[in-house]
Short mmCIF file of C-alpha atoms in Angstrom, two decimals:
data_model
loop_
_atom_site.label_atom_id
_atom_site.label_comp_id
_atom_site.label_asym_id
_atom_site.label_seq_id
_atom_site.Cartn_x
_atom_site.Cartn_y
_atom_site.Cartn_z
CA MET A 191 27.19 -0.43 11.05
CA PRO A 192 24.87 -3.44 11.22
CA LEU A 193 21.70 -2.91 13.21
CA THR A 194 21.37 -5.55 15.92
CA GLU A 195 19.27 -5.92 19.03
CA SER A 196 21.22 -5.23 22.17
CA PRO A 197 20.38 -4.28 25.75
CA LEU A 198 20.09 -0.66 26.73
CA PRO A 199 23.14 0.94 28.40
CA GLN A 200 23.30 0.29 32.12
CA PRO A 201 24.06 2.98 34.72
CA GLY A 202 27.74 3.78 34.67
CA SER A 203 28.27 2.56 31.12
CA ALA A 204 29.54 4.68 28.24
CA PRO A 205 27.40 7.75 27.38
CA GLU A 206 24.72 7.38 24.75
CA ARG A 207 25.51 8.35 21.20
CA ALA A 208 23.54 11.29 19.86
CA ILE A 209 21.32 10.28 16.96
CA PRO A 210 22.37 12.22 13.84
CA GLY A 211 20.00 14.10 11.63
CA PRO A 212 19.50 17.17 9.45
CA ALA A 213 19.72 20.52 11.19
CA GLY A 214 16.96 22.05 9.07
CA LEU A 215 15.94 25.66 9.48
CA PRO A 216 16.65 27.49 12.78
CA VAL A 217 12.97 27.86 13.68
CA LEU A 218 11.05 25.25 11.68
CA GLY A 219 13.62 22.46 11.49
CA SER A 220 12.79 20.05 8.64
CA MET A 221 9.08 20.93 8.56
CA LEU A 222 9.09 22.66 5.16
CA ASP A 223 11.22 19.94 3.54
CA LEU A 224 8.87 17.25 4.85
CA ARG A 225 5.82 19.13 3.62
CA ARG A 226 7.31 19.79 0.17
CA ASP A 227 8.69 16.29 -0.45
CA SER A 228 8.86 13.90 2.48
CA LEU A 229 10.15 10.99 0.37
CA SER A 230 13.16 12.92 -0.91
CA THR A 231 13.75 14.29 2.60
CA PHE A 232 13.92 10.78 4.06
CA LEU A 233 16.14 9.59 1.22
CA ARG A 234 18.54 12.51 1.67
CA ALA A 235 18.60 11.96 5.45
CA GLN A 236 19.70 8.36 4.99
CA ARG A 237 22.39 9.28 2.45
CA GLU A 238 23.80 12.04 4.65
CA HIS A 239 23.30 10.72 8.18
CA GLY A 240 23.00 6.94 8.09
CA ASP A 241 20.48 4.26 8.97
CA VAL A 242 19.10 5.76 12.20
CA VAL A 243 18.14 9.43 11.88
CA ARG A 244 16.44 11.98 14.12
CA LEU A 245 14.25 14.60 12.44
CA GLU A 246 12.64 17.65 14.02
CA ALA A 247 9.80 19.65 12.51
CA GLY A 248 8.04 22.75 13.80
CA PRO A 249 8.89 25.77 15.95
CA PRO A 250 10.51 25.43 19.39
CA GLY A 251 7.99 24.44 22.03
CA LEU A 252 5.70 22.90 19.42
CA ARG A 253 8.29 20.76 17.67
CA SER A 254 7.57 17.22 16.51
CA VAL A 255 10.48 14.82 16.88
CA PHE A 256 10.63 11.42 15.24
CA HIS A 257 13.19 8.80 14.38
CA ALA A 258 13.63 7.05 11.04
CA VAL A 259 15.19 3.58 10.77
CA PHE A 260 16.28 2.43 7.32
CA ALA A 261 18.51 -0.68 7.48
CA PRO A 262 16.76 -4.06 7.11
CA GLU A 263 17.95 -5.28 10.53
CA GLY A 264 16.36 -2.29 12.23
CA VAL A 265 13.19 -2.60 10.18
CA GLN A 266 12.92 -6.23 11.29
CA GLN A 267 13.15 -5.21 14.95
CA ILE A 268 10.41 -2.62 14.61
CA LEU A 269 7.97 -4.63 12.51
CA ALA A 270 8.69 -8.17 13.66
CA SER A 271 11.07 -9.23 16.42
CA ARG A 272 10.14 -6.38 18.78
CA ALA A 273 6.77 -5.51 17.26
CA ALA A 274 5.02 -5.44 20.64
CA ASN A 275 7.18 -2.46 21.58
CA PHE A 276 6.37 -0.49 18.43
CA ARG A 277 2.65 0.13 18.23
CA LYS A 278 0.27 1.93 15.87
CA ASP A 279 -0.01 4.86 18.26
CA HIS A 280 1.72 7.23 15.84
CA PRO A 281 -0.20 10.48 15.08
CA LEU A 282 -0.75 9.35 11.48
CA TYR A 283 -2.68 6.27 12.58
CA GLU A 284 -4.70 8.32 15.05
CA GLU A 285 -5.74 10.63 12.21
CA VAL A 286 -6.61 7.61 10.04
CA ARG A 287 -8.77 6.27 12.90
CA GLN A 288 -10.57 9.58 13.16
CA ALA A 289 -11.21 9.66 9.41
CA PHE A 290 -11.94 6.01 8.63
CA GLY A 291 -12.79 4.39 11.95
CA ASN A 292 -11.14 1.59 13.89
CA GLY A 293 -10.99 -1.05 11.16
CA LEU A 294 -8.39 -3.72 10.57
CA LEU A 295 -5.76 -1.22 9.41
CA THR A 296 -5.77 0.84 12.62
CA SER A 297 -7.15 -1.39 15.41
CA GLN A 298 -4.86 -2.89 18.05
CA ASP A 299 -4.71 -5.55 20.75
CA ALA A 300 -7.93 -7.50 21.33
CA ASP A 301 -9.87 -5.47 18.73
CA TYR A 302 -7.30 -6.26 16.06
CA LEU A 303 -7.12 -9.97 16.89
CA ARG A 304 -10.90 -10.23 16.83
CA GLN A 305 -11.22 -8.44 13.51
CA ARG A 306 -8.44 -10.45 11.93
CA ARG A 307 -10.08 -13.72 12.98
CA LEU A 308 -13.31 -12.57 11.35
CA VAL A 309 -11.79 -11.77 7.96
CA GLN A 310 -8.99 -14.36 7.80
CA PRO A 311 -11.21 -16.94 6.01
CA LEU A 312 -11.38 -14.58 3.01
CA PHE A 313 -7.61 -14.74 2.55
CA THR A 314 -6.68 -18.40 2.81
CA LYS A 315 -4.73 -19.56 -0.24
CA ARG A 316 -7.56 -21.85 -1.36
CA ARG A 317 -10.12 -19.07 -1.26
CA VAL A 318 -7.83 -16.47 -2.82
CA ASP A 319 -7.05 -18.83 -5.69
CA GLY A 320 -10.80 -19.09 -6.22
CA TYR A 321 -10.95 -15.36 -6.95
CA ALA A 322 -8.89 -15.75 -10.14
CA SER A 323 -11.84 -15.89 -12.54
CA ALA A 324 -13.29 -12.65 -11.13
CA VAL A 325 -9.91 -10.93 -11.57
CA THR A 326 -9.46 -12.03 -15.17
CA ALA A 327 -13.07 -11.17 -16.03
CA GLU A 328 -12.66 -7.59 -14.79
CA ALA A 329 -9.31 -7.22 -16.57
CA ALA A 330 -10.84 -8.56 -19.82
CA THR A 331 -13.69 -6.07 -19.50
CA LEU A 332 -11.14 -3.25 -19.23
CA ALA A 333 -9.20 -4.55 -22.24
CA ASP A 334 -12.42 -4.58 -24.27
CA ARG A 335 -13.30 -1.05 -23.15
CA TRP A 336 -9.88 0.21 -24.22
CA ARG A 337 -10.43 -1.36 -27.62
CA THR A 338 -13.78 0.32 -28.17
CA ALA A 339 -13.09 3.65 -26.44
CA GLY A 340 -11.76 5.23 -29.62
CA GLY A 341 -8.57 6.61 -28.07
CA SER A 342 -5.06 5.22 -28.31
CA THR A 343 -3.70 6.90 -25.15
CA VAL A 344 -4.77 6.20 -21.56
CA ASP A 345 -3.64 7.40 -18.15
CA LEU A 346 -2.82 4.28 -16.16
CA VAL A 347 -3.41 5.87 -12.75
CA PRO A 348 -7.22 6.34 -12.94
CA GLU A 349 -7.59 3.27 -15.16
CA MET A 350 -5.90 0.94 -12.66
CA ASN A 351 -7.75 2.55 -9.77
CA ARG A 352 -11.04 1.77 -11.48
CA LEU A 353 -9.99 -1.79 -12.30
CA ALA A 354 -8.76 -2.54 -8.78
CA LEU A 355 -11.83 -0.99 -7.17
CA ARG A 356 -14.22 -2.99 -9.34
CA THR A 357 -12.28 -6.18 -8.62
CA VAL A 358 -12.07 -5.80 -4.85
CA SER A 359 -15.74 -4.81 -4.63
CA ARG A 360 -16.85 -7.79 -6.69
CA ILE A 361 -14.78 -10.23 -4.60
CA LEU A 362 -15.05 -8.81 -1.09
CA PHE A 363 -18.57 -7.41 -1.25
CA GLY A 364 -20.26 -9.44 -3.96
CA LEU A 365 -21.39 -6.27 -5.73
CA ASP A 366 -20.81 -4.25 -8.87
CA ALA A 367 -18.95 -1.16 -7.67
CA GLU A 368 -19.38 1.08 -10.70
CA ALA A 369 -21.68 3.41 -8.78
CA ALA A 370 -19.02 3.76 -6.08
CA VAL A 371 -16.12 4.61 -8.38
CA ASP A 372 -16.83 8.31 -8.82
CA ALA A 373 -17.54 8.89 -5.12
CA ILE A 374 -14.33 7.20 -4.02
CA HIS A 375 -12.19 8.94 -6.62
CA ARG A 376 -13.69 12.28 -5.62
CA CYS A 377 -13.61 11.88 -1.83
CA ALA A 378 -10.59 9.71 -1.04
CA PRO A 379 -7.92 12.25 -2.15
CA VAL A 380 -9.56 14.96 -0.03
CA ILE A 381 -9.47 12.79 3.10
CA ASN A 382 -6.01 11.46 2.32
CA ALA A 383 -4.48 14.94 2.11
CA TYR A 384 -6.36 16.09 5.22
CA VAL A 385 -5.17 13.12 7.29
CA VAL A 386 -1.53 13.48 6.31
CA ARG A 387 -1.53 17.24 6.84
CA ARG A 388 -3.01 16.93 10.34
CA ALA A 389 -0.68 14.08 11.31
CA TYR A 390 2.44 16.20 10.96
CA VAL A 391 1.42 19.67 12.12
CA PRO A 392 2.53 20.64 15.63
CA VAL A 393 -0.81 22.26 16.52
CA LYS A 394 -4.07 20.72 15.31
CA ILE A 395 -7.16 22.84 14.78
CA PRO A 396 -10.13 21.02 16.35
CA ARG A 397 -12.04 19.03 13.77
CA GLU A 398 -15.31 20.61 14.94
CA TRP A 399 -14.26 24.13 13.93
CA PRO A 400 -15.95 25.15 10.64
CA THR A 401 -12.77 25.87 8.70
CA PRO A 402 -12.79 25.26 4.93
CA GLY A 403 -10.46 22.26 5.31
CA ASN A 404 -12.53 20.71 8.09
CA ARG A 405 -15.75 21.21 6.15
CA ARG A 406 -14.35 19.64 2.96
CA ALA A 407 -13.03 16.64 4.89
CA ARG A 408 -16.31 16.21 6.78
CA ALA A 409 -18.35 16.33 3.57
CA ALA A 410 -16.07 13.75 1.94
CA THR A 411 -16.19 11.49 5.01
CA ASP A 412 -19.98 11.73 5.24
CA GLU A 413 -20.32 10.80 1.57
CA LEU A 414 -18.07 7.74 1.93
CA ASN A 415 -19.82 6.65 5.12
CA ALA A 416 -23.17 6.84 3.35
CA LEU A 417 -21.72 4.85 0.45
CA CYS A 418 -20.52 2.09 2.79
CA ASP A 419 -23.90 1.98 4.51
CA ARG A 420 -25.57 1.53 1.11
CA ILE A 421 -23.14 -1.26 0.18
CA ALA A 422 -23.89 -3.07 3.44
CA ALA A 423 -27.65 -2.61 3.00
CA ASP A 424 -27.56 -3.83 -0.62
CA ARG A 425 -25.57 -6.91 0.36
CA ARG A 426 -27.96 -7.71 3.20
CA ALA A 427 -30.89 -7.49 0.79
CA SER A 428 -29.20 -9.73 -1.76
CA ARG A 429 -28.41 -12.35 0.91
CA GLU A 430 -32.06 -12.48 1.89
CA THR A 431 -33.19 -13.24 -1.67
CA ALA A 432 -30.44 -15.57 -2.88
CA ARG A 433 -27.63 -17.75 -1.59
CA ASP A 434 -24.58 -19.18 -3.29
CA ALA A 435 -24.88 -22.78 -4.40
CA ASP A 436 -23.05 -23.93 -1.28
CA GLY A 437 -25.23 -21.69 0.90
CA ALA A 438 -22.22 -19.97 2.42
CA GLY A 439 -22.26 -16.32 1.34
CA GLU A 440 -18.62 -15.93 2.31
CA ASP A 441 -17.79 -12.45 1.10
CA LEU A 442 -16.57 -9.92 3.67
CA LEU A 443 -20.01 -8.57 4.53
CA SER A 444 -21.43 -12.06 5.01
CA LEU A 445 -18.62 -12.90 7.43
CA LEU A 446 -19.16 -9.69 9.37
CA ALA A 447 -22.91 -10.25 9.49
CA ALA A 448 -22.34 -13.74 10.91
CA ALA A 449 -19.93 -12.51 13.56
CA GLY A 450 -22.56 -12.63 16.28
CA ASN A 451 -22.74 -16.40 15.93
CA ASP A 452 -19.31 -17.02 17.42
CA GLU A 453 -17.27 -16.17 20.48
CA ASP A 454 -15.97 -12.94 18.93
CA GLY A 455 -19.30 -11.20 19.43
CA SER A 456 -21.38 -9.12 17.06
CA LEU A 457 -20.46 -5.99 15.14
CA ASP A 458 -22.77 -3.01 15.18
CA ALA A 459 -23.58 -0.98 12.07
CA THR A 460 -20.75 1.48 12.71
CA GLU A 461 -18.16 -1.29 13.04
CA VAL A 462 -19.38 -2.93 9.83
CA ARG A 463 -19.12 0.40 8.03
CA GLU A 464 -15.57 0.93 9.30
CA GLN A 465 -14.46 -2.46 8.01
CA VAL A 466 -16.10 -1.86 4.64
CA LEU A 467 -14.45 1.55 4.30
CA ILE A 468 -10.95 0.32 5.16
CA PHE A 469 -11.15 -2.62 2.76
CA LEU A 470 -12.74 -0.54 0.03
CA LEU A 471 -9.96 2.06 0.17
CA ALA A 472 -6.86 0.15 1.28
CA GLY A 473 -7.91 -2.95 -0.65
CA HIS A 474 -7.84 -1.21 -4.00
CA GLU A 475 -5.39 1.69 -3.72
CA THR A 476 -2.36 -0.48 -3.00
CA THR A 477 -2.99 -2.92 -5.84
CA ALA A 478 -3.86 -0.10 -8.24
CA THR A 479 -0.48 1.53 -7.50
CA SER A 480 1.38 -1.70 -8.25
CA LEU A 481 -0.54 -2.26 -11.48
CA ALA A 482 -0.13 1.27 -12.79
CA PHE A 483 3.61 1.50 -12.14
CA THR A 484 4.37 -2.00 -13.42
CA LEU A 485 2.64 -1.25 -16.72
CA HIS A 486 4.29 2.16 -16.96
CA LEU A 487 7.77 0.81 -16.22
CA LEU A 488 7.32 -1.92 -18.82
CA ALA A 489 6.16 0.73 -21.31
CA ARG A 490 9.36 2.68 -20.59
CA HIS A 491 11.50 -0.46 -21.00
CA PRO A 492 10.33 -2.19 -24.19
CA GLU A 493 12.96 -4.93 -23.96
CA GLU A 494 11.58 -6.00 -20.58
CA GLN A 495 8.03 -5.75 -21.89
CA THR A 496 8.97 -8.07 -24.75
CA ARG A 497 10.51 -10.58 -22.38
CA VAL A 498 7.37 -10.59 -20.21
CA ARG A 499 5.11 -10.97 -23.24
CA ASP A 500 7.21 -13.82 -24.64
CA GLU A 501 6.72 -15.63 -21.33
CA LEU A 502 2.98 -15.03 -21.47
CA ASP A 503 2.71 -16.34 -25.02
CA ARG A 504 4.81 -19.39 -24.20
CA VAL A 505 2.95 -20.30 -21.00
CA LEU A 506 -0.62 -19.31 -21.81
CA GLY A 507 -1.03 -19.48 -25.55
CA ASP A 508 -4.61 -18.35 -26.15
CA ARG A 509 -6.11 -19.44 -22.85
CA THR A 510 -7.14 -17.28 -19.88
CA PRO A 511 -4.65 -17.32 -16.98
CA THR A 512 -5.60 -19.06 -13.74
CA ALA A 513 -4.25 -19.11 -10.19
CA ALA A 514 -2.16 -22.16 -11.11
CA ASP A 515 -0.22 -19.98 -13.57
CA LEU A 516 1.35 -17.78 -10.89
CA ASP A 517 4.29 -20.15 -10.49
CA ARG A 518 4.55 -20.50 -14.28
CA LEU A 519 5.00 -16.75 -14.85
CA PRO A 520 8.17 -16.01 -12.90
CA TYR A 521 9.44 -13.12 -15.03
CA LEU A 522 6.13 -11.26 -14.92
CA THR A 523 6.14 -11.75 -11.14
CA GLN A 524 9.71 -10.43 -10.97
CA ALA A 525 8.73 -7.34 -12.99
CA LEU A 526 5.87 -6.75 -10.54
CA LYS A 527 8.18 -7.12 -7.53
CA GLU A 528 10.72 -4.75 -9.06
CA SER A 529 7.96 -2.19 -9.63
CA MET A 530 6.90 -2.60 -5.99
CA ARG A 531 10.52 -2.01 -4.98
CA LEU A 532 10.67 1.30 -6.84
CA TYR A 533 7.10 2.37 -6.07
CA PRO A 534 5.97 0.70 -2.83
CA ALA A 535 2.29 1.41 -2.21
CA ALA A 536 3.05 2.05 1.47
CA PRO A 537 6.23 4.17 1.16
CA VAL A 538 6.43 5.04 4.88
CA ILE A 539 5.24 2.97 7.86
CA SER A 540 4.80 4.62 11.25
CA ARG A 541 4.99 3.32 14.81
CA ARG A 542 5.46 4.62 18.37
CA ALA A 543 7.89 3.09 20.87
CA VAL A 544 6.35 1.89 24.14
CA ALA A 545 9.63 1.44 25.97
CA ALA A 546 13.12 2.63 25.13
CA ALA A 547 14.98 0.38 22.69
CA GLU A 548 18.43 0.26 21.18
CA ILE A 549 18.75 -0.04 17.42
CA GLY A 550 22.10 0.11 15.68
CA GLY A 551 23.85 1.46 18.74
CA PHE A 552 21.39 4.33 19.20
CA ARG A 553 18.79 4.64 21.94
CA ILE A 554 15.23 5.19 20.72
CA PRO A 555 13.47 6.75 23.73
CA ALA A 556 10.17 5.57 25.17
CA GLY A 557 7.24 7.34 23.54
CA ALA A 558 9.22 8.24 20.42
CA ASP A 559 7.53 8.31 17.04
CA VAL A 560 9.38 5.99 14.67
CA VAL A 561 9.13 5.45 10.92
CA VAL A 562 10.52 2.82 8.58
CA ALA A 563 10.47 3.64 4.90
CA PRO A 564 10.32 1.06 2.12
CA TRP A 565 10.88 3.98 -0.25
CA VAL A 566 14.35 4.48 1.25
CA THR A 567 15.37 0.92 2.12
CA HIS A 568 14.37 -0.20 -1.39
CA ARG A 569 16.81 2.39 -2.78
CA ASP A 570 19.83 1.63 -0.58
CA PRO A 571 22.72 1.16 -3.04
CA GLU A 572 24.38 -1.32 -0.69
CA LEU A 573 21.32 -3.56 -1.02
CA TRP A 574 20.31 -2.63 -4.56
CA PRO A 575 23.19 -1.60 -6.88
CA ASP A 576 22.19 1.21 -9.25
CA PRO A 577 18.94 1.44 -7.29
CA GLU A 578 16.95 3.68 -9.64
CA ARG A 579 17.34 1.25 -12.55
CA PHE A 580 14.38 -0.99 -13.37
CA ASP A 581 15.72 -4.55 -13.47
CA PRO A 582 13.40 -7.52 -12.82
CA ARG A 583 16.45 -9.82 -12.68
CA ARG A 584 17.08 -8.53 -9.15
CA PHE A 585 14.36 -11.01 -8.18
CA ASP A 586 15.90 -14.05 -9.82
CA PRO A 587 15.78 -16.87 -7.23
CA GLU A 588 19.45 -16.75 -6.24
CA PRO A 589 19.86 -13.00 -5.52
CA GLU A 590 16.42 -12.86 -3.91
CA ALA A 591 17.29 -15.68 -1.51
CA ALA A 592 20.59 -14.00 -0.60
CA ARG A 593 19.03 -10.69 0.47
CA HIS A 594 17.87 -9.83 3.97
CA ARG A 595 14.18 -10.56 4.53
CA TYR A 596 13.52 -6.85 5.15
CA ALA A 597 15.48 -5.45 2.22
CA TRP A 598 12.12 -5.58 0.39
CA PHE A 599 8.94 -5.16 2.41
CA PRO A 600 6.14 -3.54 0.38
CA PHE A 601 3.55 -5.42 2.49
CA GLY A 602 5.12 -4.51 5.83
CA GLY A 603 6.05 -7.46 7.99
CA GLY A 604 5.69 -9.23 11.30
CA PRO A 605 2.33 -9.72 13.02
CA ARG A 606 0.83 -6.66 11.28
CA ALA A 607 1.86 -7.64 7.75
CA CYS A 608 -0.82 -7.02 5.14
CA ILE A 609 -3.48 -9.71 5.44
CA GLY A 610 -4.20 -9.48 1.72
CA GLN A 611 -0.71 -9.80 0.27
CA HIS A 612 -1.34 -13.12 -1.51
CA PHE A 613 -4.61 -11.70 -2.85
CA SER A 614 -2.79 -8.59 -4.11
CA MET A 615 -0.08 -10.61 -5.85
CA LEU A 616 -2.60 -12.92 -7.50
CA GLU A 617 -4.78 -10.02 -8.62
CA SER A 618 -1.80 -8.09 -9.96
CA VAL A 619 -0.16 -10.95 -11.86
CA LEU A 620 -3.39 -12.12 -13.48
CA ALA A 621 -4.59 -8.63 -14.42
CA LEU A 622 -1.18 -7.77 -15.89
CA ALA A 623 -1.20 -11.01 -17.86
CA VAL A 624 -4.59 -10.22 -19.43
CA LEU A 625 -3.70 -6.63 -20.33
CA LEU A 626 -0.19 -7.34 -21.64
CA ARG A 627 -1.45 -10.12 -23.89
CA ALA A 628 -3.98 -7.72 -25.41
CA TYR A 629 -1.79 -4.62 -25.86
CA GLU A 630 1.72 -3.40 -26.44
CA LEU A 631 2.39 -0.22 -24.46
CA ASP A 632 4.52 2.81 -25.35
CA ALA A 633 5.26 5.38 -22.65
CA VAL A 634 4.06 8.93 -23.23
CA ASP A 635 5.21 10.26 -19.84
CA GLU A 636 8.74 9.21 -18.97
CA GLU A 637 8.55 10.12 -15.28
CA VAL A 638 5.58 10.08 -12.91
CA PRO A 639 5.78 12.46 -9.93
CA VAL A 640 4.66 10.97 -6.62
CA SER A 641 4.07 11.99 -3.02
CA ALA A 642 3.52 10.14 0.24
CA GLY A 643 -0.03 10.12 1.51
CA ILE A 644 -1.60 7.31 3.48
CA THR A 645 -0.48 5.36 0.41
CA LEU A 646 1.82 6.39 -2.44
CA GLN A 647 0.07 8.98 -4.61
CA ALA A 648 0.84 9.73 -8.25
CA THR A 649 0.67 13.52 -8.60
CA GLY A 650 0.89 13.50 -12.38
CA PRO A 651 -0.26 11.31 -15.25
CA ALA A 652 1.23 7.96 -16.26
CA ARG A 653 0.09 7.92 -19.88
CA VAL A 654 0.78 5.17 -22.39
CA ARG A 655 -0.16 4.57 -26.01
CA LEU A 656 -2.02 1.34 -26.61
CA ARG A 657 -1.24 -0.83 -29.61
CA PRO A 658 -3.65 -3.77 -29.83
CA ARG A 659 -1.82 -7.00 -30.56
CA ALA A 660 -2.83 -8.77 -33.72
CA GLY A 661 -5.61 -11.22 -32.99
CA ALA A 662 -5.71 -10.43 -29.26
CA GLY A 663 -9.22 -10.37 -27.90
CA GLU A 664 -10.81 -10.75 -31.30
#
């Protein structure tokens, strides 16, 4: 059944249809399934019950109830056409706020609009295109390190995390982030798991209680907060001693520091830290996921890797790619998009309904927690035949134009769509171009297990063997 907006039933009309969903266990409902493998649980729910599903988790009296919407028409209502009715009041976002502060990812209403106005200048197309040389320089540094490291096998997950973190720190903060890499890789998974676990338990232990989990999360949070404070202090010091040639200093921290000069008001030290933390984490994890899985999928599909590399050789020759090459590398871009279909960095997106709404003939009640799931919609066989197959040709211009706008939404959509999506695409295409020109990749691990955290998390290695291309980088 197509999902369309329609008015709620009026008094005296036909009775409401019960929303279908898995029965789960008699006492705990679907709680154990969601904890073990939430992505497979959502996928199975859609296959067995349809495009609007009700799930219950937890014992009676303490049970969490939420609704999942999977069809593109329903996703569009929640993220775009009726976005004002579906807010970031979901328990997951509240836990993210508690852990990372009220930055651009979690803020709402006037706070969100103010913050977005402050950082929007960083993400105009002109400015993003100007980041290309920093992206290719970091990717070339990684390619050189691989060549001199002495090993022929690498795990793409930590390697792409390091590359994306260095790139986003250089561009958004004007700093070398090498000192931050170890702290973020050590602390972020601890906080990620803590946030997700607390978001979906029916009874939350107060954060102040000295339990082992609370203490680990607090130590990790304190370390990251101190790191962000150091980054802000270092950037302030560097601004005082030197300015860019145009005198602007238009990285993220410079824009935040100048906020007091306009009508949006000033940001205190805590607010600056919260913005730095959100961009440092969200700004690199999502791109790192796309890079790692694109390279791994191409390593598993050598014929597609060859086609991408032939395009690179034909378009670039021996020169370094630039922002102008994005439109000249359509097949590489299609391979990236297909990877983002299969492994969306944000596999589940959460909202809470303000008022009751009807989606697909079912009534979503006021106050209900609602999720949409790129992981599931991107695998709907009615939208994507043979959905588990890696096929970049799905994004040829004609089939892409024929699909619903929300059949593929790795960056979300509507007024809260990812502010950095053009930046992420540019960074990913250019970094992939540099690495794939330097190396041929052979997959060591055929499958990479994943789980849903705040972002998609690889829970096992994605190893490939590197074969330097003759003459590349020499």
